[in-house]
mmCIF file of C-alpha atoms in Angstrom:
data_model
loop_
_atom_site.group_PDB
_atom_site.id
_atom_site.type_symbol
_atom_site.label_atom_id
_atom_site.label_comp_id
_atom_site.label_asym_id
_atom_site.label_seq_id
_atom_site.Cartn_x
_atom_site.Cartn_y
_atom_site.Cartn_z
ATOM 1 C CA GLN A 184 96.350 139.848 -57.119
ATOM 2 C CA VAL A 185 95.400 141.927 -54.354
ATOM 3 C CA GLN A 186 95.993 140.821 -51.336
ATOM 4 C CA LEU A 187 95.426 142.546 -48.224
ATOM 5 C CA VAL A 188 97.669 140.730 -45.143
ATOM 6 C CA GLN A 189 96.885 141.580 -41.713
ATOM 7 C CA SER A 190 98.618 141.256 -38.256
ATOM 8 C CA GLY A 191 97.523 138.262 -35.916
ATOM 9 C CA ALA A 192 94.854 138.044 -33.108
ATOM 10 C CA GLU A 193 95.666 140.329 -29.949
ATOM 11 C CA VAL A 194 94.757 139.843 -26.806
ATOM 12 C CA LYS A 195 94.961 143.234 -24.245
ATOM 13 C CA LYS A 196 93.539 144.511 -21.277
ATOM 14 C CA PRO A 197 91.433 147.639 -20.900
ATOM 15 C CA GLY A 198 92.586 150.541 -20.828
ATOM 16 C CA ALA A 199 95.932 149.393 -23.175
ATOM 17 C CA SER A 200 96.034 149.947 -26.934
ATOM 18 C CA VAL A 201 96.501 147.810 -30.027
ATOM 19 C CA LYS A 202 98.435 148.447 -33.460
ATOM 20 C CA VAL A 203 96.824 146.325 -36.384
ATOM 21 C CA SER A 204 99.139 145.834 -39.570
ATOM 22 C CA CYS A 205 97.738 145.496 -42.970
ATOM 23 C CA LYS A 206 100.356 144.379 -45.292
ATOM 24 C CA ALA A 207 99.247 144.992 -49.299
ATOM 25 C CA SER A 208 100.666 143.168 -52.417
ATOM 26 C CA GLY A 209 99.330 142.818 -55.824
ATOM 27 C CA TYR A 210 98.471 146.771 -57.037
ATOM 28 C CA THR A 211 100.285 150.180 -56.108
ATOM 29 C CA PHE A 212 99.991 150.859 -52.609
ATOM 30 C CA THR A 213 99.788 154.632 -52.905
ATOM 31 C CA ALA A 214 97.218 154.907 -55.421
ATOM 32 C CA TYR A 215 94.488 153.880 -53.261
ATOM 33 C CA TYR A 216 92.976 154.703 -49.970
ATOM 34 C CA MET A 217 92.365 152.143 -47.173
ATOM 35 C CA ARG A 218 89.769 152.168 -44.804
ATOM 36 C CA TRP A 219 89.367 149.988 -41.549
ATOM 37 C CA VAL A 220 86.079 148.544 -40.271
ATOM 38 C CA ARG A 221 85.251 146.267 -37.685
ATOM 39 C CA GLN A 222 82.670 143.796 -36.444
ATOM 40 C CA ALA A 223 81.980 142.741 -32.870
ATOM 41 C CA PRO A 224 81.122 139.527 -32.202
ATOM 42 C CA GLY A 225 77.539 138.927 -33.736
ATOM 43 C CA GLN A 226 77.036 142.308 -34.924
ATOM 44 C CA GLY A 227 77.365 144.141 -37.996
ATOM 45 C CA LEU A 228 80.070 146.368 -40.060
ATOM 46 C CA GLU A 229 81.278 149.636 -38.310
ATOM 47 C CA TRP A 230 83.217 151.746 -40.199
ATOM 48 C CA MET A 231 86.640 153.265 -38.348
ATOM 49 C CA GLY A 232 88.017 155.473 -40.938
ATOM 50 C CA TRP A 233 90.801 155.937 -43.748
ATOM 51 C CA ILE A 234 94.026 156.944 -44.714
ATOM 52 C CA ASN A 235 95.291 158.051 -47.820
ATOM 53 C CA PRO A 236 98.449 156.419 -48.071
ATOM 54 C CA ASN A 237 100.161 158.633 -50.756
ATOM 55 C CA SER A 238 99.939 161.606 -48.411
ATOM 56 C CA GLY A 239 99.328 160.121 -45.017
ATOM 57 C CA ASP A 240 96.142 161.807 -44.719
ATOM 58 C CA SER A 241 93.351 160.101 -42.572
ATOM 59 C CA ASN A 242 89.855 160.906 -41.266
ATOM 60 C CA TYR A 243 88.736 158.959 -38.353
ATOM 61 C CA ALA A 244 84.517 158.297 -37.901
ATOM 62 C CA GLN A 245 83.134 160.658 -35.033
ATOM 63 C CA LYS A 246 82.902 157.336 -32.570
ATOM 64 C CA PHE A 247 86.717 156.914 -32.872
ATOM 65 C CA GLN A 248 88.304 160.042 -32.748
ATOM 66 C CA GLY A 249 91.055 160.942 -30.608
ATOM 67 C CA ARG A 250 91.154 157.410 -29.841
ATOM 68 C CA VAL A 251 92.246 155.867 -33.051
ATOM 69 C CA THR A 252 95.015 156.833 -35.431
ATOM 70 C CA MET A 253 95.840 155.337 -38.878
ATOM 71 C CA THR A 254 99.484 155.549 -40.461
ATOM 72 C CA ARG A 255 101.096 153.871 -43.149
ATOM 73 C CA ASP A 256 104.970 153.131 -43.691
ATOM 74 C CA THR A 257 105.474 152.996 -47.979
ATOM 75 C CA SER A 258 108.578 151.523 -47.826
ATOM 76 C CA ILE A 259 106.753 148.161 -46.415
ATOM 77 C CA ARG A 260 103.552 148.427 -48.449
ATOM 78 C CA THR A 261 101.641 148.480 -44.947
ATOM 79 C CA ALA A 262 99.107 150.362 -43.536
ATOM 80 C CA TYR A 263 98.710 150.359 -39.610
ATOM 81 C CA MET A 264 95.265 151.424 -36.927
ATOM 82 C CA GLU A 265 96.602 151.834 -33.209
ATOM 83 C CA LEU A 266 93.569 152.278 -31.343
ATOM 84 C CA SER A 267 93.882 153.351 -27.065
ATOM 85 C CA ARG A 268 92.321 153.274 -23.894
ATOM 86 C CA LEU A 269 90.676 149.796 -25.132
ATOM 87 C CA THR A 270 87.694 148.831 -23.548
ATOM 88 C CA ILE A 271 85.314 145.673 -23.342
ATOM 89 C CA ASP A 272 83.344 146.917 -26.122
ATOM 90 C CA ASP A 273 86.261 147.124 -28.067
ATOM 91 C CA THR A 274 86.617 143.289 -28.578
ATOM 92 C CA ALA A 275 86.030 142.357 -32.505
ATOM 93 C CA VAL A 276 87.492 141.601 -35.541
ATOM 94 C CA TYR A 277 89.303 144.412 -37.331
ATOM 95 C CA TYR A 278 89.283 144.859 -40.927
ATOM 96 C CA CYS A 279 91.950 146.427 -43.530
ATOM 97 C CA ALA A 280 90.065 147.138 -47.094
ATOM 98 C CA ARG A 281 90.673 149.013 -50.125
ATOM 99 C CA ASP A 282 88.807 151.647 -51.251
ATOM 100 C CA ARG A 283 87.874 151.302 -55.097
ATOM 101 C CA GLY A 284 87.747 155.520 -55.200
ATOM 102 C CA ASP A 285 84.138 155.513 -54.709
ATOM 103 C CA THR A 286 83.800 154.253 -50.709
ATOM 104 C CA SER A 287 83.144 150.486 -52.175
ATOM 105 C CA LEU A 288 85.774 148.141 -50.657
ATOM 106 C CA THR A 289 86.912 145.942 -53.035
ATOM 107 C CA SER A 290 89.680 143.714 -51.219
ATOM 108 C CA TRP A 291 89.736 142.777 -47.444
ATOM 109 C CA GLY A 292 92.551 141.310 -45.207
ATOM 110 C CA GLN A 293 91.344 138.477 -43.292
ATOM 111 C CA GLY A 294 90.637 140.137 -40.344
ATOM 112 C CA THR A 295 92.211 140.594 -37.024
ATOM 113 C CA LEU A 296 90.765 139.311 -33.662
ATOM 114 C CA VAL A 297 91.359 141.852 -31.013
ATOM 115 C CA THR A 298 89.644 140.724 -27.675
ATOM 116 C CA VAL A 299 89.763 142.997 -24.679
ATOM 117 C CA SER A 300 89.572 141.065 -21.079
ATOM 118 C CA SER A 301 90.944 141.664 -17.804
ATOM 119 C CA GLN B 166 75.260 159.047 -37.444
ATOM 120 C CA SER B 167 73.059 156.360 -37.371
ATOM 121 C CA ALA B 168 73.205 152.870 -39.439
ATOM 122 C CA LEU B 169 71.375 152.193 -42.190
ATOM 123 C CA THR B 170 68.230 150.681 -41.602
ATOM 124 C CA GLN B 171 67.829 146.990 -43.024
ATOM 125 C CA PRO B 172 65.809 143.935 -42.271
ATOM 126 C CA PRO B 173 67.497 141.688 -39.892
ATOM 127 C CA SER B 174 66.375 138.513 -41.925
ATOM 128 C CA ALA B 175 65.105 137.850 -45.472
ATOM 129 C CA SER B 176 64.152 134.070 -46.838
ATOM 130 C CA GLY B 177 63.232 132.895 -49.908
ATOM 131 C CA SER B 178 63.283 129.068 -51.875
ATOM 132 C CA PRO B 179 65.461 127.628 -54.360
ATOM 133 C CA GLY B 180 64.423 129.725 -57.719
ATOM 134 C CA GLN B 181 62.721 132.603 -56.157
ATOM 135 C CA SER B 182 63.724 136.169 -56.233
ATOM 136 C CA VAL B 183 64.482 138.000 -52.702
ATOM 137 C CA THR B 184 64.892 141.885 -52.552
ATOM 138 C CA ILE B 185 66.447 143.524 -49.191
ATOM 139 C CA SER B 186 65.987 147.195 -48.472
ATOM 140 C CA CYS B 187 68.434 149.461 -47.094
ATOM 141 C CA THR B 188 66.977 153.125 -45.937
ATOM 142 C CA GLY B 189 69.029 155.691 -44.818
ATOM 143 C CA THR B 190 68.348 159.822 -45.529
ATOM 144 C CA SER B 191 68.824 162.324 -48.175
ATOM 145 C CA SER B 192 72.397 162.697 -46.277
ATOM 146 C CA ASP B 193 73.486 159.409 -47.145
ATOM 147 C CA VAL B 194 71.557 157.171 -49.575
ATOM 148 C CA GLY B 195 69.426 159.747 -50.917
ATOM 149 C CA GLY B 196 72.231 162.187 -51.638
ATOM 150 C CA TYR B 197 74.948 160.233 -53.242
ATOM 151 C CA ASN B 198 75.184 157.369 -55.947
ATOM 152 C CA TYR B 199 77.766 155.307 -54.038
ATOM 153 C CA VAL B 200 75.788 152.785 -52.343
ATOM 154 C CA SER B 201 77.488 149.308 -52.126
ATOM 155 C CA TRP B 202 76.742 145.959 -51.165
ATOM 156 C CA TYR B 203 78.454 142.868 -49.077
ATOM 157 C CA GLN B 204 78.220 139.195 -48.909
ATOM 158 C CA GLN B 205 79.351 137.891 -45.852
ATOM 159 C CA TYR B 206 79.948 134.357 -45.122
ATOM 160 C CA PRO B 207 80.008 133.234 -40.953
ATOM 161 C CA GLY B 208 84.045 133.825 -40.228
ATOM 162 C CA LYS B 209 84.869 135.116 -43.401
ATOM 163 C CA ALA B 210 85.706 138.493 -44.657
ATOM 164 C CA PRO B 211 82.741 140.880 -46.227
ATOM 165 C CA LYS B 212 82.764 140.478 -50.381
ATOM 166 C CA LEU B 213 81.739 143.579 -52.854
ATOM 167 C CA MET B 214 78.442 142.209 -54.563
ATOM 168 C CA ILE B 215 77.291 145.977 -56.024
ATOM 169 C CA TYR B 216 78.704 149.211 -56.145
ATOM 170 C CA GLU B 217 77.438 152.614 -57.452
ATOM 171 C CA VAL B 218 73.940 151.504 -56.357
ATOM 172 C CA SER B 219 73.806 148.848 -59.492
ATOM 173 C CA LYS B 220 77.592 148.238 -60.708
ATOM 174 C CA ARG B 221 78.596 144.379 -60.500
ATOM 175 C CA PRO B 222 82.426 143.901 -59.973
ATOM 176 C CA SER B 223 83.603 141.143 -62.207
ATOM 177 C CA GLY B 224 83.036 137.831 -60.986
ATOM 178 C CA VAL B 225 79.638 138.527 -59.310
ATOM 179 C CA PRO B 226 76.595 136.229 -60.703
ATOM 180 C CA ASP B 227 73.943 138.655 -62.935
ATOM 181 C CA ARG B 228 71.603 137.147 -60.554
ATOM 182 C CA PHE B 229 72.457 140.065 -57.953
ATOM 183 C CA SER B 230 71.180 143.403 -59.026
ATOM 184 C CA GLY B 231 70.881 146.821 -57.157
ATOM 185 C CA SER B 232 68.606 149.522 -57.489
ATOM 186 C CA LYS B 233 68.077 152.764 -55.729
ATOM 187 C CA SER B 234 64.713 154.901 -55.054
ATOM 188 C CA GLY B 235 64.956 157.945 -53.056
ATOM 189 C CA ASN B 236 66.713 157.141 -49.396
ATOM 190 C CA THR B 237 66.273 153.132 -50.052
ATOM 191 C CA ALA B 238 68.542 151.077 -51.642
ATOM 192 C CA SER B 239 67.664 147.424 -53.177
ATOM 193 C CA LEU B 240 69.179 144.496 -53.127
ATOM 194 C CA THR B 241 67.435 141.643 -55.326
ATOM 195 C CA VAL B 242 68.956 138.159 -55.748
ATOM 196 C CA SER B 243 67.265 136.336 -58.599
ATOM 197 C CA GLY B 244 67.215 132.667 -58.922
ATOM 198 C CA LEU B 245 68.187 131.394 -55.342
ATOM 199 C CA GLN B 246 70.595 129.380 -54.603
ATOM 200 C CA ALA B 247 71.813 127.354 -51.665
ATOM 201 C CA GLU B 248 75.179 129.422 -51.633
ATOM 202 C CA ASP B 249 73.133 132.772 -51.368
ATOM 203 C CA GLU B 250 72.747 132.087 -47.450
ATOM 204 C CA ALA B 251 74.782 134.460 -45.974
ATOM 205 C CA ASP B 252 74.940 138.125 -44.702
ATOM 206 C CA TYR B 253 74.435 140.842 -46.401
ATOM 207 C CA TYR B 254 75.417 144.354 -45.403
ATOM 208 C CA CYS B 255 74.376 148.135 -47.359
ATOM 209 C CA SER B 256 76.885 150.990 -47.219
ATOM 210 C CA SER B 257 76.476 154.556 -48.417
ATOM 211 C CA TYR B 258 78.872 157.351 -48.524
ATOM 212 C CA ALA B 259 77.836 160.261 -46.102
ATOM 213 C CA GLY B 260 80.099 162.975 -47.083
ATOM 214 C CA ASN B 261 83.218 164.133 -45.609
ATOM 215 C CA ASN B 262 84.679 160.874 -46.937
ATOM 216 C CA ASP B 263 82.391 159.304 -44.324
ATOM 217 C CA LEU B 264 81.242 155.761 -44.940
ATOM 218 C CA ILE B 265 77.976 154.297 -43.186
ATOM 219 C CA PHE B 266 76.734 150.762 -42.670
ATOM 220 C CA GLY B 267 73.554 148.816 -42.644
ATOM 221 C CA GLY B 268 73.057 146.700 -39.571
ATOM 222 C CA GLY B 269 72.925 143.337 -41.935
ATOM 223 C CA THR B 270 70.339 141.201 -43.273
ATOM 224 C CA LYS B 271 70.232 137.236 -42.746
ATOM 225 C CA LEU B 272 69.407 135.752 -46.049
ATOM 226 C CA THR B 273 68.377 132.457 -45.497
ATOM 227 C CA VAL B 274 67.523 129.869 -48.323
ATOM 228 C CA LEU B 275 64.802 127.345 -47.635
#
């Protein structure tokens, strides 16, 4: 079955960067876009961007452009999301999710809590 | 882009039906038939309940249905059950491979 397993929780200081990984199994990794979504405590879902694991092409939500980088390593079926210049407002659970092909997200990782605190 | 507009809360008694709305614009909800709905329990990842406005993934009960009229999409939960109490989020394709979510609706089963 499809599984997305994310890296563990992180605590970072303001101004630092964080890199979250998402290891895929149970399907052809390069066949489906991967999207990243975050959820601040008590808040709703926020789309951050996507990566095409086949080509490496990516596209980011305007809010995160210049601060986020999405990459992948096809040899280990893993997608990455790196967010730089962290602020307190970046404290959130970050999810990777497989795009069905029509922007619906059929499978989700378990989430990675990133806490930004001085 | 602003988030899609959902009511913060909705409620119904067991066995009743409840409908949650999701209002966008002609650039997202109204422009494409790519509206999805997600169910999320506290501390858990979201689960896809509806895609392409009205289609249900395998395993989702047919008590859940979706529709769209103009710039507003709707999720209807019929025959409410206690386990349906959760947060529900809509999303829509917004062009240029962008995605936009609604603010979420907390569904309470009375």
